[in-house]
Amino acid sequence: MKKSLEDIIQVIQEGDIEEGLKSLEQYEKSADHQEKYDLVQLYEELGRLDKAKPLIEELINYYPEEGELLTMAAEIAIDMDEEDEAIEWLLEVNEEDEAFLRAQMLLADLYQLQGLDEVAEKKLKDALQKAPDEPVLLAGLGDYYLDRGDFAKSIPYLKQAERMGFEFPEGGLDLRLAEAYSATGEFETALPYYRKGLNEKTDPHAMFGNGYTALQIEDYDLAVKSFNKLKEADPDFVTLYPYLIRAYEGLEKYELALKTAEQGLSVDEYNDTLFTEAGKLQLALGNEKVAEERFREALSINPGNQEAATSALALWLEQEDFEAIEDLVTYLKDIGEEDASFDWYHGKALWEKEDFQNASQAYEKASASFMGNEEFLEDYGKLLLELGHRDQALQIFKKAFLLDPSNESLQILINELEDNFL
C-alpha cells in the first residue's frame, strides 16, 4: 500500500530521515504532477535541492509556460549557486503570468549581484510600470536603491510601501527607512523609525545606526545607551567603540571613555584608531607619558594615522621636545607620508631651535595648505619678521586680519609696520 505524503513527513519529523527519504523515492515513482509539485516543495524544505531540481525540470517539460514553476526552478538554481541558469528560467516567464513580478524582482537581485546595476534597475522599473501600486515592487525598488547607497531615491518608494502596509518577510521596513533618513542627514526623522524597528527586530547594524544617529544630534545619553546595548549583544562589533567614546566625551565622562577605548583594544589589539583615542583621553587626564605611548603604538600600526601623528607632535611641542618632532616628521616623510601639518610642526620646532632658515622653508611649504588659517598666517608672519622680511610679513598679517577683523593685536602690529614703512 502506497504511503501518503503526510505519513512520510511524519516519519521524517520523528527523526528517521533516512527511512523518510527512501519512502519519498518510492512515492515519487508513482506520483502524479500535483504530488510531484508537493514533493519539490518538501525537498526544498529538507535542503535536498539535488532531488528537487530534476522534479521541477520534469514538470516544466509538461507545463513550459507556467510561470510559478519557472520561478521555483530559478529559486532552486539560485540556492545551488547556479545564477546563470536561474536567469535563463526567469527570462522564460511570460509578461502576463502572475509570477512575472516575482520573476522580475529575482532577476533584479541576480543582475545586481553580477554588478549589472542598470539592468537590475530597469527590470524593477519595468515591473513597476506594469503594476504601479504593487507594494512588493515599491519596497523592492526602495531596497535596491538602499543597497546601492542611493538613499534619497530609496525613501519615496519605501514610504509608499509603508503607507500600503507592506512588510518584508524578514521584517525591517522601519529599519530600512531609518537607515535611509539617517544617511541623508534627516536624523530627527530617522530616530523614531529606529526605535520602532528595534522594538520589533534586534539587528546589530541597526543598533549601531541608532547610536550613530543619536550622536549626530548630540543626544549623548541615547547614543551611550544604544552603543552599550550593541556592545552587550556583540562585543566584537569593534566599529562601535570609537563612537561610544565620543558619546562619553560628550557627557564629559572621560574615565568611562578611556575604559571603552581599552575594552575596544582588548577586542582588536591592532586598532590604531582606538590607540589614538586612548592617547587623547590619557592626555586629557594628565597622563602625558602614557598618552605618548599610545600615539606611538597607533603610528607603529598605521604610520598614515594623521591624527595620532599631529597629537604626538602637539604634545612634544608643548614639552619642547623638538628632537622628537624632527625625528617623527623625518621618518614620516621617508616612508612617503606627506601632510602640511607635519611641515607646520616641523617649522615650529626648527624656529624654537633658532634654525630660522630651515624653519622658513618648512612654513613656506605648509603655506599652500594653510593660507586660510589665521593662526598659521600670524605665526608665519612673526617668523618672517624674525628673519627681517618686514614687507612679506606685513602682507601675511593683512591676510590673517581679513580672516578675523576683530583681532586688535594684529591690527596694532599691522599699523606699526605700515608706519615704519612711511
mmCIF file of C-alpha atoms in Angstrom, residues 39-234:
data_model
loop_
_atom_site.group_PDB
_atom_site.id
_atom_site.type_symbol
_atom_site.label_atom_id
_atom_site.label_comp_id
_atom_site.label_asym_id
_atom_site.label_seq_id
_atom_site.Cartn_x
_atom_site.Cartn_y
_atom_site.Cartn_z
ATOM 1 C CA LEU A 39 7.496 16.827 -3.432
ATOM 2 C CA VAL A 40 9.546 19.681 -4.895
ATOM 3 C CA GLN A 41 8.444 21.932 -2.037
ATOM 4 C CA LEU A 42 9.184 19.250 0.543
ATOM 5 C CA TYR A 43 12.632 18.532 -0.893
ATOM 6 C CA GLU A 44 13.360 22.275 -0.745
ATOM 7 C CA GLU A 45 12.353 22.366 2.918
ATOM 8 C CA LEU A 46 14.626 19.399 3.606
ATOM 9 C CA GLY A 47 17.517 21.065 1.773
ATOM 10 C CA ARG A 48 17.626 18.273 -0.821
ATOM 11 C CA LEU A 49 17.884 20.533 -3.850
ATOM 12 C CA ASP A 50 19.516 17.709 -5.793
ATOM 13 C CA LYS A 51 16.190 15.867 -5.521
ATOM 14 C CA ALA A 52 14.005 18.931 -6.152
ATOM 15 C CA LYS A 53 15.785 20.078 -9.300
ATOM 16 C CA PRO A 54 15.072 17.100 -11.635
ATOM 17 C CA LEU A 55 11.448 17.039 -10.483
ATOM 18 C CA ILE A 56 10.801 20.714 -11.221
ATOM 19 C CA GLU A 57 12.503 20.350 -14.607
ATOM 20 C CA GLU A 58 10.248 17.372 -15.381
ATOM 21 C CA LEU A 59 7.165 19.427 -14.518
ATOM 22 C CA ILE A 60 8.361 22.301 -16.723
ATOM 23 C CA ASN A 61 8.584 19.873 -19.649
ATOM 24 C CA TYR A 62 4.838 19.325 -19.234
ATOM 25 C CA TYR A 63 3.993 22.973 -18.447
ATOM 26 C CA PRO A 64 6.679 25.061 -20.194
ATOM 27 C CA GLU A 65 4.800 28.358 -19.833
ATOM 28 C CA GLU A 66 3.835 28.006 -16.169
ATOM 29 C CA GLY A 67 5.486 30.990 -14.502
ATOM 30 C CA GLU A 68 5.254 29.603 -10.993
ATOM 31 C CA LEU A 69 7.218 26.504 -11.999
ATOM 32 C CA LEU A 70 9.813 28.566 -13.851
ATOM 33 C CA THR A 71 10.229 30.819 -10.826
ATOM 34 C CA MET A 72 10.571 27.823 -8.495
ATOM 35 C CA ALA A 73 13.222 26.354 -10.786
ATOM 36 C CA ALA A 74 15.082 29.671 -10.710
ATOM 37 C CA GLU A 75 14.953 29.829 -6.915
ATOM 38 C CA ILE A 76 16.351 26.307 -6.692
ATOM 39 C CA ALA A 77 19.129 27.245 -9.130
ATOM 40 C CA ILE A 78 19.920 30.339 -7.036
ATOM 41 C CA ASP A 79 20.181 28.214 -3.895
ATOM 42 C CA MET A 80 22.548 25.911 -5.798
ATOM 43 C CA ASP A 81 24.700 28.911 -6.839
ATOM 44 C CA GLU A 82 23.724 28.455 -10.483
ATOM 45 C CA GLU A 83 22.865 32.108 -11.189
ATOM 46 C CA ASP A 84 23.155 31.945 -14.981
ATOM 47 C CA GLU A 85 20.715 29.045 -15.123
ATOM 48 C CA ALA A 86 18.351 30.921 -12.798
ATOM 49 C CA ILE A 87 18.381 33.913 -15.148
ATOM 50 C CA GLU A 88 17.505 31.657 -18.079
ATOM 51 C CA TRP A 89 14.468 30.266 -16.235
ATOM 52 C CA LEU A 90 13.269 33.724 -15.187
ATOM 53 C CA LEU A 91 13.556 35.160 -18.663
ATOM 54 C CA GLU A 92 11.067 32.493 -19.808
ATOM 55 C CA VAL A 93 8.286 33.875 -17.552
ATOM 56 C CA ASN A 94 5.578 35.482 -19.673
ATOM 57 C CA GLU A 95 4.674 39.102 -19.001
ATOM 58 C CA GLU A 96 1.022 38.177 -18.488
ATOM 59 C CA ASP A 97 1.796 35.477 -15.957
ATOM 60 C CA GLU A 98 1.021 36.117 -12.272
ATOM 61 C CA ALA A 99 4.591 35.132 -11.426
ATOM 62 C CA PHE A 100 6.033 37.807 -13.716
ATOM 63 C CA LEU A 101 6.501 40.428 -10.992
ATOM 64 C CA ARG A 102 8.244 37.963 -8.713
ATOM 65 C CA ALA A 103 10.458 36.911 -11.602
ATOM 66 C CA GLN A 104 11.478 40.500 -12.299
ATOM 67 C CA MET A 105 12.448 41.028 -8.668
ATOM 68 C CA LEU A 106 14.564 37.889 -8.693
ATOM 69 C CA LEU A 107 16.162 38.974 -11.967
ATOM 70 C CA ALA A 108 16.967 42.365 -10.475
ATOM 71 C CA ASP A 109 18.659 40.691 -7.493
ATOM 72 C CA LEU A 110 20.690 38.445 -9.786
ATOM 73 C CA TYR A 111 21.751 41.250 -12.117
ATOM 74 C CA GLN A 112 22.720 43.359 -9.109
ATOM 75 C CA LEU A 113 24.858 40.505 -7.773
ATOM 76 C CA GLN A 114 26.598 40.390 -11.146
ATOM 77 C CA GLY A 115 27.301 44.133 -10.978
ATOM 78 C CA LEU A 116 24.773 44.966 -13.693
ATOM 79 C CA ASP A 117 23.046 47.692 -11.675
ATOM 80 C CA GLU A 118 21.436 49.468 -14.600
ATOM 81 C CA VAL A 119 19.889 46.239 -15.888
ATOM 82 C CA ALA A 120 18.639 45.419 -12.383
ATOM 83 C CA GLU A 121 17.076 48.862 -12.011
ATOM 84 C CA LYS A 122 15.389 48.580 -15.415
ATOM 85 C CA LYS A 123 13.851 45.224 -14.507
ATOM 86 C CA LEU A 124 12.311 46.664 -11.346
ATOM 87 C CA LYS A 125 11.091 49.810 -13.092
ATOM 88 C CA ASP A 126 9.565 47.848 -15.966
ATOM 89 C CA ALA A 127 7.703 45.689 -13.477
ATOM 90 C CA LEU A 128 6.563 48.730 -11.501
ATOM 91 C CA GLN A 129 5.291 50.377 -14.673
ATOM 92 C CA LYS A 130 3.140 47.321 -15.226
ATOM 93 C CA ALA A 131 1.904 47.296 -11.613
ATOM 94 C CA PRO A 132 2.463 50.812 -10.175
ATOM 95 C CA ASP A 133 0.553 50.111 -6.969
ATOM 96 C CA GLU A 134 2.243 46.826 -6.157
ATOM 97 C CA PRO A 135 3.789 47.285 -2.670
ATOM 98 C CA VAL A 136 6.237 44.414 -3.163
ATOM 99 C CA LEU A 137 7.744 46.210 -6.145
ATOM 100 C CA LEU A 138 7.788 49.589 -4.425
ATOM 101 C CA ALA A 139 9.588 48.068 -1.462
ATOM 102 C CA GLY A 140 11.897 46.127 -3.760
ATOM 103 C CA LEU A 141 12.923 49.232 -5.695
ATOM 104 C CA GLY A 142 13.415 51.158 -2.447
ATOM 105 C CA ASP A 143 15.531 48.321 -1.075
ATOM 106 C CA TYR A 144 17.537 48.227 -4.310
ATOM 107 C CA TYR A 145 18.411 51.920 -4.034
ATOM 108 C CA LEU A 146 19.230 51.467 -0.348
ATOM 109 C CA ASP A 147 21.652 48.623 -1.101
ATOM 110 C CA ARG A 148 23.274 50.752 -3.784
ATOM 111 C CA GLY A 149 23.735 53.652 -1.359
ATOM 112 C CA ASP A 150 21.312 55.902 -3.238
ATOM 113 C CA PHE A 151 19.471 56.745 -0.018
ATOM 114 C CA ALA A 152 17.479 59.779 -1.187
ATOM 115 C CA LYS A 153 15.988 57.759 -4.044
ATOM 116 C CA SER A 154 15.065 54.873 -1.768
ATOM 117 C CA ILE A 155 12.911 56.902 0.637
ATOM 118 C CA PRO A 156 9.858 57.673 -1.595
ATOM 119 C CA TYR A 157 9.496 54.029 -2.627
ATOM 120 C CA LEU A 158 9.867 52.693 0.907
ATOM 121 C CA LYS A 159 7.411 55.296 2.204
ATOM 122 C CA GLN A 160 4.811 54.277 -0.386
ATOM 123 C CA ALA A 161 5.258 50.649 0.603
ATOM 124 C CA GLU A 162 4.878 51.628 4.255
ATOM 125 C CA ARG A 163 1.627 53.506 3.567
ATOM 126 C CA MET A 164 0.266 50.381 1.890
ATOM 127 C CA GLY A 165 1.016 48.336 4.994
ATOM 128 C CA PHE A 166 3.814 46.332 3.387
ATOM 129 C CA GLU A 167 6.415 44.498 5.436
ATOM 130 C CA PHE A 168 9.357 42.414 4.264
ATOM 131 C CA PRO A 169 9.084 38.685 5.096
ATOM 132 C CA GLU A 170 12.004 39.038 7.483
ATOM 133 C CA GLY A 171 10.748 42.394 8.776
ATOM 134 C CA GLY A 172 12.811 45.561 8.835
ATOM 135 C CA LEU A 173 10.945 48.135 6.724
ATOM 136 C CA ASP A 174 11.179 50.656 9.571
ATOM 137 C CA LEU A 175 14.890 49.991 9.937
ATOM 138 C CA ARG A 176 15.423 50.476 6.224
ATOM 139 C CA LEU A 177 13.674 53.848 6.389
ATOM 140 C CA ALA A 178 15.703 54.751 9.484
ATOM 141 C CA GLU A 179 18.945 53.970 7.651
ATOM 142 C CA ALA A 180 17.890 55.994 4.602
ATOM 143 C CA TYR A 181 16.823 59.038 6.629
ATOM 144 C CA SER A 182 19.986 58.935 8.738
ATOM 145 C CA ALA A 183 22.211 58.646 5.671
ATOM 146 C CA THR A 184 20.553 61.721 4.141
ATOM 147 C CA GLY A 185 21.067 63.772 7.305
ATOM 148 C CA GLU A 186 17.446 63.640 8.472
ATOM 149 C CA PHE A 187 18.468 62.410 11.904
ATOM 150 C CA GLU A 188 15.383 63.569 13.815
ATOM 151 C CA THR A 189 13.145 61.716 11.351
ATOM 152 C CA ALA A 190 15.311 58.599 11.486
ATOM 153 C CA LEU A 191 15.241 58.089 15.258
ATOM 154 C CA PRO A 192 11.531 57.165 15.640
ATOM 155 C CA TYR A 193 11.955 54.616 12.843
ATOM 156 C CA TYR A 194 14.967 53.144 14.621
ATOM 157 C CA ARG A 195 13.024 52.993 17.893
ATOM 158 C CA LYS A 196 10.044 51.254 16.307
ATOM 159 C CA GLY A 197 12.156 48.935 14.164
ATOM 160 C CA LEU A 198 14.412 47.852 17.032
ATOM 161 C CA ASN A 199 11.378 47.097 19.193
ATOM 162 C CA GLU A 200 10.314 44.616 16.534
ATOM 163 C CA LYS A 201 13.674 43.224 15.470
ATOM 164 C CA THR A 202 17.150 43.073 17.007
ATOM 165 C CA ASP A 203 19.761 43.923 14.409
ATOM 166 C CA PRO A 204 23.382 44.893 15.213
ATOM 167 C CA HIS A 205 23.724 47.099 12.142
ATOM 168 C CA ALA A 206 20.539 48.977 13.089
ATOM 169 C CA MET A 207 21.633 49.260 16.735
ATOM 170 C CA PHE A 208 24.832 50.909 15.536
ATOM 171 C CA GLY A 209 22.848 53.189 13.218
ATOM 172 C CA ASN A 210 20.604 54.235 16.088
ATOM 173 C CA GLY A 211 23.585 55.192 18.240
ATOM 174 C CA TYR A 212 25.314 56.966 15.362
ATOM 175 C CA THR A 213 22.163 58.948 14.547
ATOM 176 C CA ALA A 214 21.728 59.975 18.183
ATOM 177 C CA LEU A 215 25.346 61.117 18.225
ATOM 178 C CA GLN A 216 24.754 63.397 15.233
ATOM 179 C CA ILE A 217 22.093 65.379 17.107
ATOM 180 C CA GLU A 218 24.204 65.341 20.294
ATOM 181 C CA ASP A 219 21.772 63.138 22.198
ATOM 182 C CA TYR A 220 24.698 61.596 24.032
ATOM 183 C CA ASP A 221 22.578 59.715 26.580
ATOM 184 C CA LEU A 222 20.694 57.869 23.828
ATOM 185 C CA ALA A 223 23.933 57.238 21.943
ATOM 186 C CA VAL A 224 25.581 55.733 25.036
ATOM 187 C CA LYS A 225 22.539 53.573 25.700
ATOM 188 C CA SER A 226 22.398 52.347 22.089
ATOM 189 C CA PHE A 227 26.097 51.574 21.760
ATOM 190 C CA ASN A 228 26.219 49.827 25.130
ATOM 191 C CA LYS A 229 23.266 47.626 24.128
ATOM 192 C CA LEU A 230 25.143 46.719 20.985
ATOM 193 C CA LYS A 231 28.317 46.067 22.986
ATOM 194 C CA GLU A 232 26.430 43.686 25.261
ATOM 195 C CA ALA A 233 24.889 41.884 22.280
ATOM 196 C CA ASP A 234 28.082 41.776 20.210
#
